[in-house]
Amino acid sequence: MALQAGGSAADGTEAPLLPSSVAPGTTMPAGGGAAPRRNRFAFVCATLASMTTMLHSYNLTLMSGAQLFIREDVGLSDAQVEVLTGSMNVFMLVSILAAGWVADRLGRRCVLVIATSFLMVGALAMSLGGSYATLMAARFVTGIGAGFARVVAPVYNTEISPPSTRGVLSSLLNIFINLGVLLSYVSNYAFSGLPVHLGWRVMYGVGVVPPVFIAAGILLMPESPRWLAMRGRHGDARAVLVRISDTSTEADLRLSEIKHAVAQQPEQHALGGSTHGGGSVWKELLLRPSASLRRILLCVLALQFFVPASGVEAILLYSPLVFKAAGMTSTAAALGVTIAIGAVKMCFILLGVLLTDRLGRRPLLLASTAGVAATTAALALTLAVGGASAAAQAVCVAAVLAVVAAYSVGYALVVNTYSAEILPLRLRAQGLGVGVAVNRLVSGLVTMTFISVADAITMPGCFFMYAVVTAVAFVFVYARLPETKGRSLEDMDVLFNK
């Protein structure tokens, strides 16, 4: 049974107005109906899942300051520093491409525990490494865990969230990603005064303990109701939905929609048979997609490409080098400013979280891409003509903070949420895996070549190039992306069929 907005149930009682009860092809009017109860249990589950991405971003961004000390302690060349810094993004591809299949086989929760285990072992190995080869091996182990976390955490959050707060709960990922970035900058600065051979090892060593507690918390949270329904466990799925929905009526409606979506899948896939997560999924995804699925994949892959191609991750990982290019000679001062970067990023991500379910995904993406293009061009201009004076350094810092602010309020925040929610249930894990693989491959390319490209076309030239790419992203968002705010996950096919 499907409830129409403001309509009646089959027994004649008045149906409550729920976000997921909107008729296919329509959206909830702003401010319509009574305000839904904010579900605390769904919030706790999404928070625990999101913490795995904090571990990933901490280990990734820690290299921003740690590289200055690793270079001296281990004796690395510029080329080795580039590869070590960006290699984790490439290593992640191994688990990213496998994450969808593994998550459909073992469940979202189990894969998140596996991810935290790899992240813990990788951090320990990194803190004990003494050569370029051992550090690369440690980055590989960390990359495996990070890849699982980056794919499965957004899938779990999307599937565990009520439609009324899906934007906010999905955005928790970005809050914790940024918290990891901020903590890595604080760690860089706090331990920079230790002896060279010890400081960077302590930076990584403090990342060993948190995964243990996060894994224990994940084991206490329920499995995704949509995964349970895909396995035919409808009773278990309803029990979870009752706990994470705004009302029990909404839980029944959501279960009905999920069962209908599962029923449309090939029998083997729905029951976890031989083709579940296997050949039939990849054929439908890549070889014989429907017209609506092609539009969805275009949006997912383009967004996941444009985010790292904007070059903001290069700023996050190489900000001390950017500040030194502007004339800042003190390593301690450069590392201190990175804390301001993390703080600004956190503030604007929180602002974006507040706006994503109010303004919608599309307006935030348009404002953010336009802002990143303009501020990145301003940073390039500052580096090109500013000189090395104190005023020029201040302007450079302000420009970097402006880029990070514009990026964080929408671009960094909305893309993963949008990608996960528009993919159909049967393809969500694998489809997001492909998207994140593109994201990490481009990110690895950008971060592993930044120093070389800056030497070849100058650092201002790099940032002018990134500004042009982001301007193209703005045009794409304007021309191709529909709004998804207030729609149920099972209604996305209707939206992209238009």
Coordinates of C-alpha atoms in Angstrom, one line a residue:
M1 CA 0.0 0.0 0.0
A2 CA 1.3 3.4 -0.8
L3 CA 0.1 6.5 1.1
Q4 CA -0.5 9.7 -0.9
A5 CA 0.5 13.0 0.6
G6 CA -2.3 14.1 2.9
G7 CA -4.4 11.1 1.8
S8 CA -6.0 8.2 3.7
A9 CA -5.0 4.7 4.6
A10 CA -6.9 1.7 3.4
D11 CA -8.8 1.4 6.7
G12 CA -10.2 4.9 6.3
T13 CA -8.0 6.6 9.0
E14 CA -6.2 9.8 8.1
A15 CA -2.7 9.1 7.0
P16 CA 0.1 11.2 8.5
L17 CA 2.0 13.5 6.2
L18 CA 5.4 11.8 5.9
P19 CA 8.4 12.7 3.7
S20 CA 8.5 9.1 2.3
S21 CA 4.8 9.1 1.5
V22 CA 5.0 11.5 -1.3
A23 CA 3.6 10.3 -4.6
P24 CA 6.2 9.3 -7.1
G25 CA 7.6 12.1 -9.1
T26 CA 6.7 14.8 -6.5
T27 CA 8.6 16.5 -3.7
M28 CA 7.5 17.6 -0.3
P29 CA 6.6 21.2 -0.1
A30 CA 8.8 23.3 2.2
G31 CA 7.3 23.6 5.6
G32 CA 4.4 21.2 4.8
G33 CA 2.9 19.1 7.6
A34 CA 4.0 18.7 11.2
A35 CA 7.7 18.6 11.9
P36 CA 9.0 15.0 12.1
R37 CA 10.5 13.7 15.3
R38 CA 14.3 13.6 14.9
N39 CA 15.3 10.0 15.4
R40 CA 18.2 9.8 17.9
F41 CA 18.9 6.1 17.2
A42 CA 19.4 6.7 13.5
F43 CA 21.7 9.6 14.5
V44 CA 23.8 7.3 16.7
C45 CA 24.2 4.6 14.1
A46 CA 25.1 7.1 11.4
T47 CA 27.7 8.7 13.7
L48 CA 29.4 5.4 14.5
A49 CA 29.6 4.5 10.8
S50 CA 30.9 8.0 10.0
M51 CA 33.7 7.7 12.5
T52 CA 35.5 5.2 10.2
T53 CA 36.0 8.0 7.7
M54 CA 37.6 10.1 10.4
L55 CA 40.3 7.5 10.8
H56 CA 40.8 7.6 7.0
S57 CA 41.1 11.3 6.7
Y58 CA 43.4 11.5 9.8
N59 CA 45.9 9.1 8.3
L60 CA 45.7 10.6 4.8
T61 CA 46.1 14.3 5.8
L62 CA 48.6 13.7 8.5
M63 CA 51.2 13.5 5.7
S64 CA 50.7 17.2 5.2
G65 CA 53.1 18.0 8.1
A66 CA 54.6 14.6 8.7
Q67 CA 56.3 14.7 5.3
L68 CA 58.5 17.5 6.4
F69 CA 60.0 15.3 9.1
I70 CA 59.8 12.0 7.3
R71 CA 61.8 13.5 4.4
E72 CA 64.6 14.4 6.8
D73 CA 64.5 11.3 9.0
V74 CA 64.2 8.7 6.3
G75 CA 66.0 10.7 3.6
L76 CA 63.3 10.8 0.9
S77 CA 63.5 12.7 -2.5
D78 CA 60.8 15.0 -3.8
A79 CA 59.5 12.2 -6.0
Q80 CA 59.3 9.8 -3.2
V81 CA 57.5 12.3 -1.0
E82 CA 54.9 12.8 -3.8
V83 CA 54.3 9.1 -4.3
L84 CA 54.2 8.4 -0.5
T85 CA 51.7 11.3 0.0
G86 CA 49.3 10.4 -2.8
S87 CA 49.8 6.6 -3.0
M88 CA 47.1 5.9 -0.4
N89 CA 44.5 7.2 -2.8
V90 CA 45.7 4.7 -5.4
F91 CA 46.0 1.8 -3.0
M92 CA 42.4 2.5 -1.9
L93 CA 41.2 1.4 -5.4
V94 CA 41.8 -2.3 -4.4
S95 CA 39.2 -2.2 -1.6
I96 CA 37.0 0.4 -3.3
L97 CA 36.3 -1.8 -6.3
A98 CA 35.7 -4.8 -4.0
A99 CA 33.7 -3.0 -1.3
G100 CA 30.3 -3.2 -3.1
W101 CA 30.6 -7.0 -3.6
V102 CA 31.9 -7.6 0.0
A103 CA 29.2 -5.3 1.5
D104 CA 26.4 -7.1 -0.4
R105 CA 27.8 -10.5 0.8
L106 CA 28.8 -9.8 4.4
G107 CA 26.6 -6.8 5.2
R108 CA 27.5 -3.1 5.7
R109 CA 28.3 -3.4 9.4
C110 CA 30.7 -6.3 9.0
V111 CA 32.7 -4.4 6.3
L112 CA 32.9 -1.3 8.5
V113 CA 34.5 -3.4 11.3
I114 CA 37.0 -4.8 8.7
A115 CA 37.8 -1.3 7.6
T116 CA 38.6 -0.1 11.1
S117 CA 40.9 -3.2 11.6
F118 CA 42.9 -2.3 8.5
L119 CA 43.1 1.4 9.6
M120 CA 44.4 0.4 13.0
V121 CA 47.1 -2.0 11.6
G122 CA 48.1 0.6 9.0
A123 CA 48.6 3.4 11.5
L124 CA 50.7 1.1 13.7
A125 CA 52.8 0.0 10.7
M126 CA 53.3 3.6 9.7
S127 CA 54.5 4.6 13.1
L128 CA 57.1 1.8 13.1
G129 CA 58.3 2.2 9.5
G130 CA 62.0 2.9 8.9
S131 CA 62.4 2.9 5.2
Y132 CA 60.6 4.0 2.0
A133 CA 59.5 0.4 1.3
T134 CA 58.0 -0.2 4.7
L135 CA 56.2 3.2 4.7
M136 CA 54.7 2.3 1.3
A137 CA 53.6 -1.1 2.6
A138 CA 52.0 0.7 5.6
R139 CA 50.2 3.1 3.3
F140 CA 48.9 0.1 1.3
V141 CA 47.3 -1.5 4.4
T142 CA 45.8 1.8 5.5
G143 CA 44.5 2.3 2.0
I144 CA 42.6 -1.0 2.1
G145 CA 40.8 0.1 5.2
A146 CA 40.2 3.6 3.9
G147 CA 38.7 2.3 0.7
F148 CA 36.2 0.1 2.5
A149 CA 35.2 3.0 4.8
R150 CA 34.8 5.5 2.0
V151 CA 32.3 3.2 0.1
V152 CA 30.4 1.4 2.8
A153 CA 29.9 4.2 5.3
P154 CA 27.9 6.5 3.0
V155 CA 25.9 3.5 1.8
Y156 CA 25.1 2.5 5.4
N157 CA 24.2 6.1 6.4
T158 CA 21.9 6.6 3.4
E159 CA 20.1 3.3 4.0
I160 CA 19.7 3.8 7.8
S161 CA 18.4 7.4 7.6
P162 CA 14.8 8.5 7.6
P163 CA 14.0 10.6 4.5
S164 CA 13.3 13.7 6.7
T165 CA 16.9 13.8 7.9
R166 CA 18.8 11.9 5.2
G167 CA 20.7 14.9 4.1
V168 CA 21.9 15.7 7.6
L169 CA 22.7 12.1 8.6
S170 CA 24.5 11.4 5.3
S171 CA 26.5 14.6 5.9
L172 CA 27.9 13.3 9.2
L173 CA 30.5 11.6 7.0
N174 CA 31.9 14.9 6.0
I175 CA 31.9 16.2 9.5
F176 CA 34.0 13.3 10.6
I177 CA 36.2 13.4 7.6
N178 CA 36.9 17.0 8.4
L179 CA 37.4 16.2 12.1
G180 CA 40.1 13.8 11.1
V181 CA 41.7 16.5 8.9
L182 CA 41.6 19.0 11.8
L183 CA 43.0 16.4 14.3
S184 CA 45.8 15.6 11.9
Y185 CA 46.7 19.3 11.6
V186 CA 46.7 19.6 15.4
S187 CA 48.8 16.5 15.7
N188 CA 51.3 17.9 13.2
Y189 CA 51.6 21.1 15.2
A190 CA 51.6 19.5 18.7
F191 CA 54.3 17.0 18.0
S192 CA 56.5 19.1 15.7
G193 CA 58.7 20.1 18.6
L194 CA 59.8 16.5 19.3
P195 CA 63.0 15.1 17.8
V196 CA 62.8 14.5 14.1
H197 CA 63.0 10.7 14.3
L198 CA 60.2 10.6 17.0
G199 CA 57.7 13.3 16.2
W200 CA 56.2 11.9 13.0
R201 CA 56.0 8.4 14.6
V202 CA 54.0 9.7 17.5
M203 CA 51.7 11.5 15.1
Y204 CA 50.7 8.1 13.5
G205 CA 50.9 6.2 16.7
V206 CA 48.1 8.1 18.4
G207 CA 45.8 6.9 15.6
V208 CA 46.1 3.2 16.7
V209 CA 43.8 3.2 19.7
P210 CA 40.5 4.9 18.4
P211 CA 39.7 2.2 15.8
V212 CA 39.3 -0.4 18.7
F213 CA 36.5 1.6 20.3
I214 CA 34.9 2.5 17.1
A215 CA 34.8 -1.1 16.0
A216 CA 33.2 -2.1 19.3
G217 CA 30.5 0.5 18.8
I218 CA 29.8 -0.6 15.2
L219 CA 29.2 -4.2 16.4
L220 CA 26.4 -2.9 18.7
M221 CA 24.5 -1.1 15.9
P222 CA 22.0 -2.8 13.6
E223 CA 22.5 -3.9 10.0
S224 CA 21.1 -1.8 7.2
P225 CA 17.4 -2.6 6.8
R226 CA 17.7 -2.5 3.0
W227 CA 20.5 -5.2 3.1
L228 CA 18.3 -7.3 5.4
A229 CA 15.4 -7.0 3.0
M230 CA 17.7 -8.0 0.1
R231 CA 18.5 -11.2 2.1
G232 CA 14.8 -11.9 2.6
R233 CA 14.9 -11.0 6.4
H234 CA 11.9 -8.8 6.3
G235 CA 11.1 -9.2 10.0
D236 CA 14.6 -8.1 11.0
A237 CA 14.4 -5.2 8.5
R238 CA 11.1 -4.0 9.9
A239 CA 12.5 -4.2 13.5
V240 CA 15.3 -1.9 12.4
L241 CA 13.0 0.4 10.5
V242 CA 10.7 0.9 13.5
R243 CA 13.8 2.1 15.5
I244 CA 15.1 4.5 12.8
S245 CA 11.9 5.9 11.4
D246 CA 10.0 9.0 12.6
T247 CA 6.8 7.0 13.1
S248 CA 5.8 3.3 13.0
T249 CA 3.5 4.1 10.1
E250 CA 6.5 5.4 8.2
A251 CA 8.5 2.3 9.0
D252 CA 5.7 0.1 7.5
L253 CA 5.6 2.3 4.4
R254 CA 9.4 2.2 4.0
L255 CA 9.4 -1.5 4.3
S256 CA 6.7 -1.8 1.6
E257 CA 8.8 0.4 -0.7
I258 CA 11.9 -1.6 0.0
K259 CA 10.2 -4.9 -0.6
H260 CA 8.8 -3.5 -3.9
A261 CA 12.3 -2.3 -5.0
V262 CA 13.8 -5.7 -4.1
A263 CA 11.0 -7.5 -6.0
Q264 CA 12.1 -5.6 -9.2
Q265 CA 15.6 -7.1 -9.0
P266 CA 16.7 -10.4 -10.6
E267 CA 15.8 -13.3 -8.3
Q268 CA 19.4 -14.3 -7.7
H269 CA 20.4 -10.8 -6.8
A270 CA 17.5 -10.3 -4.4
L271 CA 18.2 -13.6 -2.6
G272 CA 21.9 -13.3 -2.5
G273 CA 22.4 -16.1 -5.0
S274 CA 25.2 -16.8 -7.4
T275 CA 24.9 -13.5 -9.3
H276 CA 24.4 -11.4 -6.2
G277 CA 26.9 -8.6 -6.4
G278 CA 28.5 -10.3 -9.3
G279 CA 28.3 -10.5 -13.1
S280 CA 24.6 -9.5 -13.5
V281 CA 25.1 -6.4 -11.4
W282 CA 28.2 -5.2 -13.3
K283 CA 26.5 -6.0 -16.6
E284 CA 23.5 -3.9 -15.7
L285 CA 25.7 -1.1 -14.2
L286 CA 28.3 -0.8 -17.0
L287 CA 27.3 -2.8 -20.1
R288 CA 23.5 -2.5 -20.4
P289 CA 22.3 0.4 -18.2
S290 CA 18.8 1.7 -18.8
A291 CA 18.3 5.4 -19.9
S292 CA 17.7 6.5 -16.3
L293 CA 20.6 4.6 -15.0
R294 CA 22.9 6.1 -17.6
R295 CA 21.8 9.6 -16.4
I296 CA 22.4 8.6 -12.8
L297 CA 25.9 7.1 -13.6
L298 CA 26.8 10.3 -15.5
C299 CA 26.0 12.4 -12.5
V300 CA 27.8 10.1 -10.0
L301 CA 31.0 9.7 -12.1
A302 CA 31.1 13.4 -13.1
L303 CA 30.7 14.6 -9.5
Q304 CA 33.2 12.2 -8.2
F305 CA 35.7 13.3 -10.9
F306 CA 35.2 17.0 -10.4
V307 CA 35.7 17.0 -6.6
P308 CA 39.4 15.9 -6.6
A309 CA 40.1 17.6 -9.9
S310 CA 39.3 20.9 -8.2
G311 CA 42.7 20.6 -6.5
V312 CA 41.5 21.4 -3.0
E313 CA 42.9 18.1 -1.7
A314 CA 46.3 19.3 -3.0
I315 CA 45.9 22.4 -0.9
L316 CA 45.0 20.3 2.2
L317 CA 48.0 18.0 1.7
Y318 CA 50.6 20.5 0.6
S319 CA 49.4 23.7 2.4
P320 CA 52.8 24.1 4.2
L321 CA 54.5 24.1 0.7
V322 CA 51.9 26.6 -0.6
F323 CA 52.6 29.0 2.3
K324 CA 56.3 28.6 1.8
A325 CA 55.8 29.6 -1.8
A326 CA 54.2 32.7 -0.5
G327 CA 57.3 33.5 1.5
M328 CA 56.5 31.9 4.9
T329 CA 59.8 30.6 6.1
S330 CA 58.9 29.2 9.5
T331 CA 57.8 25.5 9.5
A332 CA 56.0 26.0 12.9
A333 CA 54.1 29.0 11.5
A334 CA 53.0 27.1 8.4
L335 CA 51.8 24.1 10.5
G336 CA 50.0 26.5 12.8
V337 CA 48.1 28.0 9.9
T338 CA 47.0 24.5 8.9
I339 CA 45.0 24.3 12.1
A340 CA 43.1 27.4 11.0
I341 CA 42.4 25.6 7.7
G342 CA 40.9 22.6 9.6
A343 CA 38.8 24.9 11.8
V344 CA 37.4 26.8 8.9
K345 CA 36.6 23.6 7.1
M346 CA 34.8 22.3 10.1
C347 CA 32.7 25.5 10.6
F348 CA 31.6 25.6 7.0
I349 CA 30.8 21.9 6.8
L350 CA 28.6 22.3 9.9
L351 CA 26.9 25.3 8.1
G352 CA 26.4 23.1 5.0
V353 CA 24.9 20.3 7.2
L354 CA 22.3 22.8 8.5
L355 CA 21.5 23.9 4.9
T356 CA 21.4 20.6 3.0
D357 CA 17.9 19.6 4.0
R358 CA 16.6 23.2 4.0
L359 CA 18.0 24.6 0.7
G360 CA 18.5 21.3 -1.1
R361 CA 21.5 19.6 -2.8
R362 CA 21.5 21.6 -6.1
P363 CA 21.7 25.2 -4.7
L364 CA 24.5 24.2 -2.4
L365 CA 26.5 22.6 -5.2
L366 CA 26.0 25.6 -7.5
A367 CA 27.1 28.1 -4.8
S368 CA 30.0 25.9 -3.8
T369 CA 31.4 25.2 -7.2
A370 CA 31.1 28.9 -8.2
G371 CA 32.9 29.9 -4.9
V372 CA 35.7 27.4 -5.3
A373 CA 36.4 28.5 -8.9
A374 CA 36.5 32.2 -7.9
T375 CA 38.6 31.7 -4.8
T376 CA 41.1 29.3 -6.4
A377 CA 41.6 31.8 -9.2
A378 CA 42.2 34.5 -6.5
L379 CA 44.8 32.3 -4.8
A380 CA 46.6 31.8 -8.1
L381 CA 46.6 35.5 -8.7
T382 CA 47.9 36.1 -5.2
L383 CA 50.8 33.7 -5.6
A384 CA 51.6 35.1 -9.1
V385 CA 51.9 38.8 -8.1
G386 CA 52.0 38.9 -4.3
G387 CA 55.7 38.7 -3.6
A388 CA 57.1 37.5 -0.2
S389 CA 56.0 40.4 2.1
A390 CA 54.0 39.9 5.3
A391 CA 50.9 41.4 3.6
A392 CA 51.3 39.0 0.7
Q393 CA 51.5 36.0 3.1
A394 CA 48.4 37.2 4.9
V395 CA 46.5 37.5 1.6
C396 CA 47.7 34.0 0.6
V397 CA 46.4 32.6 3.9
A398 CA 43.1 34.4 3.5
A399 CA 42.7 33.0 -0.1
V400 CA 43.4 29.5 1.0
L401 CA 40.9 29.8 3.8
A402 CA 38.3 31.2 1.3
V403 CA 38.9 28.2 -1.0
V404 CA 38.4 25.7 1.9
A405 CA 35.3 27.5 3.1
A406 CA 33.7 27.5 -0.4
Y407 CA 34.6 23.9 -0.9
S408 CA 33.4 22.7 2.5
V409 CA 29.9 24.3 2.6
G410 CA 28.7 22.3 -0.4
Y411 CA 31.1 20.7 -2.8
A412 CA 32.8 18.4 -0.2
L413 CA 29.6 17.9 1.7
V414 CA 26.9 17.1 -0.9
V415 CA 28.6 14.9 -3.5
N416 CA 28.8 11.7 -1.5
T417 CA 25.2 12.2 -0.2
Y418 CA 23.9 12.8 -3.7
S419 CA 25.8 9.9 -5.2
A420 CA 24.6 7.4 -2.6
E421 CA 21.0 8.5 -2.7
I422 CA 20.4 8.5 -6.5
L423 CA 21.8 5.0 -7.1
P424 CA 19.1 2.3 -7.1
L425 CA 19.2 -0.2 -4.2
R426 CA 20.4 -3.2 -6.3
L427 CA 23.4 -1.2 -7.6
R428 CA 24.1 1.2 -4.7
A429 CA 27.2 -0.4 -3.2
Q430 CA 28.8 -1.3 -6.5
G431 CA 27.8 2.0 -8.2
L432 CA 29.2 4.1 -5.4
G433 CA 32.3 1.9 -5.4
V434 CA 32.9 2.8 -9.0
G435 CA 32.3 6.5 -8.3
V436 CA 34.7 6.5 -5.3
A437 CA 37.2 4.7 -7.4
V438 CA 37.2 7.5 -9.9
N439 CA 37.4 10.0 -7.1
R440 CA 40.4 8.4 -5.5
L441 CA 42.2 7.7 -8.8
V442 CA 41.9 11.4 -9.8
S443 CA 42.9 12.4 -6.2
G444 CA 45.9 10.2 -6.4
L445 CA 46.9 11.7 -9.7
V446 CA 46.5 15.2 -8.4
T447 CA 48.4 14.6 -5.1
M448 CA 51.1 12.5 -6.6
T449 CA 52.0 15.0 -9.3
F450 CA 51.4 18.4 -7.5
I451 CA 55.1 19.2 -6.8
S452 CA 56.1 18.1 -10.3
V453 CA 53.3 20.0 -12.1
A454 CA 54.0 23.1 -9.9
D455 CA 57.7 22.9 -11.0
A456 CA 56.6 22.6 -14.6
I457 CA 53.9 25.3 -14.9
T458 CA 54.5 27.2 -11.6
M459 CA 52.2 26.9 -8.6
P460 CA 50.0 29.8 -9.7
G461 CA 49.6 28.0 -13.0
C462 CA 48.4 24.9 -11.1
F463 CA 45.7 26.8 -9.3
F464 CA 44.5 28.6 -12.4
M465 CA 44.1 25.1 -14.0
Y466 CA 42.1 23.9 -11.0
A467 CA 39.9 27.0 -11.2
V468 CA 39.0 26.3 -14.8
V469 CA 38.1 22.7 -14.0
T470 CA 35.8 23.8 -11.2
A471 CA 34.1 26.3 -13.5
V472 CA 33.3 23.4 -15.8
A473 CA 31.9 21.6 -12.8
F474 CA 29.6 24.5 -12.1
V475 CA 28.2 24.3 -15.7
F476 CA 27.7 20.6 -15.3
V477 CA 25.8 20.9 -12.1
Y478 CA 23.6 23.7 -13.5
A479 CA 22.8 21.7 -16.7
R480 CA 22.5 18.1 -15.5
L481 CA 21.7 17.7 -11.8
P482 CA 18.0 17.5 -10.6
E483 CA 17.1 18.2 -6.9
T484 CA 16.6 15.2 -4.7
K485 CA 15.6 16.8 -1.4
G486 CA 12.6 15.1 0.3
R487 CA 12.4 12.2 -2.1
S488 CA 12.5 8.6 -1.0
L489 CA 15.4 6.5 -2.2
E490 CA 13.0 4.2 -4.1
D491 CA 11.7 7.3 -6.1
M492 CA 15.0 8.2 -7.7
D493 CA 14.3 6.2 -10.9
V494 CA 11.2 8.2 -11.4
L495 CA 13.1 11.4 -11.1
F496 CA 15.8 10.4 -13.6
N497 CA 13.4 9.0 -16.1
K498 CA 12.1 12.5 -16.7

